[in-house]
Short mmCIF file of C-alpha atoms in Angstrom, two decimals:
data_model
loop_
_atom_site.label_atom_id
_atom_site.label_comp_id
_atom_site.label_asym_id
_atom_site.label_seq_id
_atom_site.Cartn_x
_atom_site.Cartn_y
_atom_site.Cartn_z
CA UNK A 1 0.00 0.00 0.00
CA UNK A 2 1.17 3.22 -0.82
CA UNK A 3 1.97 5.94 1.51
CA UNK A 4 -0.61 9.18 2.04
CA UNK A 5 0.79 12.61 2.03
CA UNK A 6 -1.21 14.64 5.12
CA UNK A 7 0.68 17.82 4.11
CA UNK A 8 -1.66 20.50 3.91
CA UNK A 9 -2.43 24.42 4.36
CA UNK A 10 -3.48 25.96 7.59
CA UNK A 11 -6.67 26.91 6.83
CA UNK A 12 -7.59 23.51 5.50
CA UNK A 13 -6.10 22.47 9.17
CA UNK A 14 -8.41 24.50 10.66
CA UNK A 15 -11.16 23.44 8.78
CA UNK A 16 -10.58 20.37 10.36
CA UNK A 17 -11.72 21.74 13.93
CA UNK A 18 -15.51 22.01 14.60
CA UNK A 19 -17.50 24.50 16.90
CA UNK A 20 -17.80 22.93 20.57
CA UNK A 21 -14.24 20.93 20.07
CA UNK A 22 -12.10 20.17 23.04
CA UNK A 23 -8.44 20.92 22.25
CA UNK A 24 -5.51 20.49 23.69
CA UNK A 25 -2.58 23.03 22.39
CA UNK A 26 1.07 21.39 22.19
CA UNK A 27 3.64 23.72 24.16
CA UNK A 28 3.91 24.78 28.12
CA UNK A 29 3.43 28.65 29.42
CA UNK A 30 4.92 30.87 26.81
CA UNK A 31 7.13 28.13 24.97
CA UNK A 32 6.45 26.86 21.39
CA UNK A 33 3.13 27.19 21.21
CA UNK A 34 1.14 26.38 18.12
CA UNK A 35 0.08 30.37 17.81
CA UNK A 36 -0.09 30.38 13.50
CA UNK A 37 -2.90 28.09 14.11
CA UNK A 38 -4.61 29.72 16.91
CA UNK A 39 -4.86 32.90 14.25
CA UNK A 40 -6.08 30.91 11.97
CA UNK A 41 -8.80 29.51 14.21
CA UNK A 42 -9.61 32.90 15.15
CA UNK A 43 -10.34 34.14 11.52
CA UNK A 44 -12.10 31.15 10.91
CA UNK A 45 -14.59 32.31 13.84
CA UNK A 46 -14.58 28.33 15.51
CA UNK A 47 -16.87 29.17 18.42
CA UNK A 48 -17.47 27.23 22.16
CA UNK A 49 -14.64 25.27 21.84
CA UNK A 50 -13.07 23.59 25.24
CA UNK A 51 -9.36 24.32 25.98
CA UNK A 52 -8.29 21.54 27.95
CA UNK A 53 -4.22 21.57 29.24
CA UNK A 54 -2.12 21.57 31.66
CA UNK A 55 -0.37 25.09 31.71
CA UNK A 56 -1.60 27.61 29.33
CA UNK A 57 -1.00 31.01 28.17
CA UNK A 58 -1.31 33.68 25.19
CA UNK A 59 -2.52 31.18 22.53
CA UNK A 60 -5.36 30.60 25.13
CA UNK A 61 -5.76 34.01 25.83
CA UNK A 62 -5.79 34.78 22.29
CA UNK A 63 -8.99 33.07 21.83
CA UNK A 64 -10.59 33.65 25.13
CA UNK A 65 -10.09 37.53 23.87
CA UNK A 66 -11.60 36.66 20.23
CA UNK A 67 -14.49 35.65 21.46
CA UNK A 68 -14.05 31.33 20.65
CA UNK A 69 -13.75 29.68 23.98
CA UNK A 70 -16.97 28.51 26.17
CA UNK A 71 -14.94 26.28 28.67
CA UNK A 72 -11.28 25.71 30.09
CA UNK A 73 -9.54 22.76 31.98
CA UNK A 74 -6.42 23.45 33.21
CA UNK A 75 -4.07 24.67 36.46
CA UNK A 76 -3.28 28.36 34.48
CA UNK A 77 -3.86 30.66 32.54
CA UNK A 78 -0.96 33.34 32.63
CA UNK A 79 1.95 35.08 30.33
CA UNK A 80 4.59 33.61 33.28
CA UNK A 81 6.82 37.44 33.02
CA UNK A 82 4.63 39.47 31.07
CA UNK A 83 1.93 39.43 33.63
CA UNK A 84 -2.15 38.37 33.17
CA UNK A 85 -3.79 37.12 30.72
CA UNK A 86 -6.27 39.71 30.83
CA UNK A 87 -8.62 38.50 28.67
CA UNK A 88 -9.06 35.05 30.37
CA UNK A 89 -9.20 37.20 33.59
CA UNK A 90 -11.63 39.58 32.33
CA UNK A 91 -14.00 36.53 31.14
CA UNK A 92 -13.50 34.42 33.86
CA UNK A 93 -14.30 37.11 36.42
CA UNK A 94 -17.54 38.21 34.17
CA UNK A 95 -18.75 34.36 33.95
CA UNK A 96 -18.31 34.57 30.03
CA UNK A 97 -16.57 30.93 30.50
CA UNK A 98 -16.73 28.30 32.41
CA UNK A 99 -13.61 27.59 34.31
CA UNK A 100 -12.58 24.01 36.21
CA UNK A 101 -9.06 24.06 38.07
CA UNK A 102 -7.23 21.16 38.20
CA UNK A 103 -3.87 20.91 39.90
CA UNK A 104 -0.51 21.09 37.17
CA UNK A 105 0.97 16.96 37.85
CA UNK A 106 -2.77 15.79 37.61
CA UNK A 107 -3.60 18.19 34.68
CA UNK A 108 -0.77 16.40 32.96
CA UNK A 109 -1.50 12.63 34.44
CA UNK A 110 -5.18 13.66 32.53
CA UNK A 111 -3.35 13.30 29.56
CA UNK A 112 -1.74 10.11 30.69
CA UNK A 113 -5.14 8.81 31.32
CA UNK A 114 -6.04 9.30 27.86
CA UNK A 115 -3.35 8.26 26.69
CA UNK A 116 -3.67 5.36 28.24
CA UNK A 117 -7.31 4.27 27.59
CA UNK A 118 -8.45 4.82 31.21
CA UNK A 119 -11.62 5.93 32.18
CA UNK A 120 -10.05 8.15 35.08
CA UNK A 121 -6.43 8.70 36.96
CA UNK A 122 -5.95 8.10 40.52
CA UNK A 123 -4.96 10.41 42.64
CA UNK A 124 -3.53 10.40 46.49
CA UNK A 125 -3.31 14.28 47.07
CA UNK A 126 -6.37 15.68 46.79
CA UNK A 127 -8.03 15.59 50.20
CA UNK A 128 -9.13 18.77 52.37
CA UNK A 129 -8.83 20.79 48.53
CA UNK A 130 -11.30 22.34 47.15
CA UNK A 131 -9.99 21.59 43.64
CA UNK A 132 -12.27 17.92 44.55
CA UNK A 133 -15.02 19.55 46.43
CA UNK A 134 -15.51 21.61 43.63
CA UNK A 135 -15.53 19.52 40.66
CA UNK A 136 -18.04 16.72 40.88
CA UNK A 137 -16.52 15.23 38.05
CA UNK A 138 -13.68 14.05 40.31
CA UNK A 139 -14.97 11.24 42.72
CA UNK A 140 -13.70 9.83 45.72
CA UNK A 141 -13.05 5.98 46.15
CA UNK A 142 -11.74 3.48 48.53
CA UNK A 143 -8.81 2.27 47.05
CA UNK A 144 -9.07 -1.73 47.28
CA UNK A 145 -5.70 -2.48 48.30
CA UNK A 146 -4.47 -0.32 51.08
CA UNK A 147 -8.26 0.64 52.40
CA UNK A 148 -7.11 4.92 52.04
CA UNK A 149 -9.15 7.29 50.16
CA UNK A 150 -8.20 8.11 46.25
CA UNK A 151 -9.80 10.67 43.94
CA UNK A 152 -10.78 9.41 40.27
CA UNK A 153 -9.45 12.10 37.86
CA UNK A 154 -11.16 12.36 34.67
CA UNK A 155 -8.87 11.96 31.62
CA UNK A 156 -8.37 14.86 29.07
CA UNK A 157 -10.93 13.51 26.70
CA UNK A 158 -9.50 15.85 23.53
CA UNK A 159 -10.89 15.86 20.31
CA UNK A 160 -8.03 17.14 18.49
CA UNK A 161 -4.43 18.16 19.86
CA UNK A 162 -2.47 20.91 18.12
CA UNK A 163 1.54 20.80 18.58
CA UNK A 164 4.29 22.80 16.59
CA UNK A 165 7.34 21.20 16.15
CA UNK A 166 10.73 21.93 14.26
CA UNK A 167 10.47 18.98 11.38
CA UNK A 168 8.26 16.22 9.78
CA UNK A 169 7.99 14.97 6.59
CA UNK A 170 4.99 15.04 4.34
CA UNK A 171 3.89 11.93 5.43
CA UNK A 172 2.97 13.20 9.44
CA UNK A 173 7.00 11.82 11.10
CA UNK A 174 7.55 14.37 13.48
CA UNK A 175 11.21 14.88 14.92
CA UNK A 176 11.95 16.03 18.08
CA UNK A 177 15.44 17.35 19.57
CA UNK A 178 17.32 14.92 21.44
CA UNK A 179 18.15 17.57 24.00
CA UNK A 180 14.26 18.63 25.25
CA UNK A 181 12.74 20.34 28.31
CA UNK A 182 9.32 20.39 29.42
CA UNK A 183 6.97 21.78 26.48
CA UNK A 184 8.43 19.45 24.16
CA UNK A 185 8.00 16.26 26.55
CA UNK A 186 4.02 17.91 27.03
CA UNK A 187 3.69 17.67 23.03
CA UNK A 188 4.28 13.87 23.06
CA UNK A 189 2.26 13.05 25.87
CA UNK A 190 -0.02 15.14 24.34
CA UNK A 191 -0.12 13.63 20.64
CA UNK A 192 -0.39 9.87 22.21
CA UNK A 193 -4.06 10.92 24.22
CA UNK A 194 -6.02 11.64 21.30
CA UNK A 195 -6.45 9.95 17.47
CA UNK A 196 -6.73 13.73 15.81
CA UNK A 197 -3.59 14.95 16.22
CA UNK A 198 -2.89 18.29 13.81
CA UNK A 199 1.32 19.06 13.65
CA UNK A 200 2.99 22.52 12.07
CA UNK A 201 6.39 22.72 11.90
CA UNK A 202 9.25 25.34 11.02
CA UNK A 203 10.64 22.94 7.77
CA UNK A 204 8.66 20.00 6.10
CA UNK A 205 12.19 18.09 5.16
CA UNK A 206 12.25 14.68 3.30
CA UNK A 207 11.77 11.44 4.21
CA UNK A 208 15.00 9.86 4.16
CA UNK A 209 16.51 13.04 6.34
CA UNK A 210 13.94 12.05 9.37
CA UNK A 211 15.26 8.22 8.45
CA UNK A 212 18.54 9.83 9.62
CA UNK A 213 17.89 9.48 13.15
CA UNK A 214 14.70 7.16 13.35
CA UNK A 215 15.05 8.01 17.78
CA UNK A 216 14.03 11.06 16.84
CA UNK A 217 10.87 10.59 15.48
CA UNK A 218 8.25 11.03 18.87
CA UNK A 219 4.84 11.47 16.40
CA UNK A 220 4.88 8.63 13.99
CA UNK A 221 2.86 8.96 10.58
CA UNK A 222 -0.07 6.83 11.69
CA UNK A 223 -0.43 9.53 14.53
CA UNK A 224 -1.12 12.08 12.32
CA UNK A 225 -3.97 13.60 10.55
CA UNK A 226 -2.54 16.56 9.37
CA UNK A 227 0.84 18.46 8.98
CA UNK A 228 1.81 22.05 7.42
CA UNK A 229 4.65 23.96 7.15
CA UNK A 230 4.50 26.90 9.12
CA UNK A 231 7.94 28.86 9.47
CA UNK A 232 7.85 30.84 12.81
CA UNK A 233 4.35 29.00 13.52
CA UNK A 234 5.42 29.77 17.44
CA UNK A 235 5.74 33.57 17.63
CA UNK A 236 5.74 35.19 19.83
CA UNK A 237 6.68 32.16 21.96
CA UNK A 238 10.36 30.42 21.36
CA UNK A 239 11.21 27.28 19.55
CA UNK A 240 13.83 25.95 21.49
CA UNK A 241 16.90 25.80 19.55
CA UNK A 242 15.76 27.70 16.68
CA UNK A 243 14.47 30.72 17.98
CA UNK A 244 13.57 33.02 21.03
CA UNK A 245 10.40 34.40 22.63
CA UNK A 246 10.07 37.93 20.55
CA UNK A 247 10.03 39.70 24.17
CA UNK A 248 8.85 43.11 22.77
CA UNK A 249 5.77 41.41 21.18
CA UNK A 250 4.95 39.42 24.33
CA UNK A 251 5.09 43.09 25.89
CA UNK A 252 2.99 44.82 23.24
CA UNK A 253 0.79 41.30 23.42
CA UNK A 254 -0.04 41.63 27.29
CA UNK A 255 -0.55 45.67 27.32
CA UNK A 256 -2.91 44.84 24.71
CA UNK A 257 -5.49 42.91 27.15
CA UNK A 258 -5.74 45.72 29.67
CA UNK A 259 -9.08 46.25 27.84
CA UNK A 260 -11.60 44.24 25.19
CA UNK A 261 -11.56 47.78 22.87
CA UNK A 262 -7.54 47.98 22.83
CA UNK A 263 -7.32 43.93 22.59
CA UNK A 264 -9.80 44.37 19.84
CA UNK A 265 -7.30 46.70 18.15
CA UNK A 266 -4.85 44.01 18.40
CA UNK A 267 -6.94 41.44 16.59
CA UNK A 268 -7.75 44.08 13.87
CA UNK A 269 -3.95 44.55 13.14
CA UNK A 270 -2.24 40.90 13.15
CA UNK A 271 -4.62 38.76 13.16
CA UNK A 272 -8.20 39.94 11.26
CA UNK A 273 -5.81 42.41 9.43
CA UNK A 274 -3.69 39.95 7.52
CA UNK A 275 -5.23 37.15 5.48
CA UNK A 276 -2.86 34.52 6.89
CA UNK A 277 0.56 33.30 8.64
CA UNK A 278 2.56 34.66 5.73
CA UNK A 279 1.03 38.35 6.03
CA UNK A 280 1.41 38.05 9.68
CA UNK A 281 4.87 37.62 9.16
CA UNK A 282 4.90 40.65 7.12
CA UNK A 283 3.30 42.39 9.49
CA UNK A 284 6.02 41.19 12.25
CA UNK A 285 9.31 42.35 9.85
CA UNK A 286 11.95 40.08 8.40
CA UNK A 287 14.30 42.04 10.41
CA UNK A 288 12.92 41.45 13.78
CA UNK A 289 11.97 37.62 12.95
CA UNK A 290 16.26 37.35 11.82
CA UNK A 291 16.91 39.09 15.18
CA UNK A 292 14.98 35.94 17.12
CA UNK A 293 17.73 33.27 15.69
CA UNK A 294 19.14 31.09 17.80
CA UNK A 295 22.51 29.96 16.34
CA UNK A 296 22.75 27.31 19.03
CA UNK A 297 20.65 24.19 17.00
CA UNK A 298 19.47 21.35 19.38
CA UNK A 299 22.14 18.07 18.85
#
């Protein structure tokens, strides 16, 4: 049998994502975060979708602000040094969405439940907090072999996860550095919870280079429904090893959310005002995007 090409433009990736979706966004705080496609779901106008993660930021934010979140599952919601995320504080506060708080290592182990098949993840930690009081979908047990108390977790449940990564061929194999930290261990937990899994990357490159170091390959072909080449798909947020956080967007980004009008304004000039990624980039200046380099490539 022959081999099927999943290489495909953003917006056709985005087409792929329904109104009332839960998705899970590859990346951790503000690093390497999928943001070209966040845009893109933002001028496509998806509405009520979930967010479900484990530490989010601006590409949450972003659509929280844009009007095309109903509901969000995760421990935060914050730009780390650059402050709030005003709009998800603004909402949240006016009871525009609906937000459940789940605490970071069982936000992740969600994930792990998925990935796993289970219908929920134990937990040993959660008595006297409010986190389980709160939620009634987490539910208390005996656990049969010691006789303590656990809490069932519910697992992530996404529809579709998002990740942007630095290669993959046309085909859906996704490489990963061999030297990683935390947002690129998320993205394969991540891609293993859910059977839509949607992948941009910096370089589509061929086959035989990702044969190079098979190790490398974390998101096999099978795992993947779609993949597009997106160069700078993260910015604002870094790539590790290819390029940094652009900190005087981030800036401009989170003075931007002090209120809906001037956030509004923000929308209207990089993300309504350009008709996709490659505008955006326009928008951004090939001297400031050259600036970002990082000479120091992951081994």
């Amino acid at each position: 049998m022959g081999r099927t090409s999943k290489l495909c433009s953003l917006s056709d990736a985005v087409s792929a994502i329904a109104d009332g979706d839960r998705i899970a966004f590859g990346g951790f705080a503000v690093y390497q975060r999928p943001i070209a496609f966040v845009h893109e779901l933002i001028r496509q106008k998806r509405r009520d979708l979930t967010i479900v993660g484990v530490v989010n930021a601006n590409e949450t934010d972003l659509l929280v602000g844009a009007g095309c979140v109903r509901r969000i599952e995760t421990s935060y919601v914050g730009l780390e040094n650059y402050g709030l995320a005003r709009n998800f504080r603004r909402a949240a506060e006016a009871g525009e969405i609906e937000v459940v708080d789940y605490p970071e290592l069982i936000a992740w182990d969600r994930f792990r439940a998925s990935q796993e098949n289970l219908p929920f993840w134990p937990c040993t930690f959660l008595g006297g907090s409010d986190v389980a009081r709160l939620n009634p979908d987490i539910v208390p047990f005996t656990c049969p072999v010691t006789g303590k108390q656990l809490w069932a977790v519910p697992p992530a449940r996404p529809d579709v996860v998002v990740v942007h990564a630095i290669m993959g061929d046309e085909y859906g194999n996704v490489a990963f550095p061999a030297r990683r930290l935390l947002p690129q261990s998320v993205d394969v937990t991540h891609t293993r919870s859910c059977d839509r899994v949607i992948v941009t990357v910096e370089r589509i490159v061929s086959t035989e280079e990702i044969k190079k170091h098979p190790e490398l390959t974390e998101i096999p072909s099978f795992r993947t429904t779609h993949i597009v080449e997106v160069p700078y798909g993260a910015h604002p947020t870094a790539v590790l090893g290819i390029y940094q956080a652009d900190d005087k967007h981030f800036r401009a980004y989170a003075e931007a959310g002090s209120t809906q009008e001037i956030f509004d304004s923000y929308l209207a000039e990089y993300v309504y005002g350009t008709k996709d990624h490659h505008e955006y980039l326009e928008r951004i200046g090939l001297r400031r995007l050259i600036a970002l380099r990082n000479v120091e490539l992951p081994s």
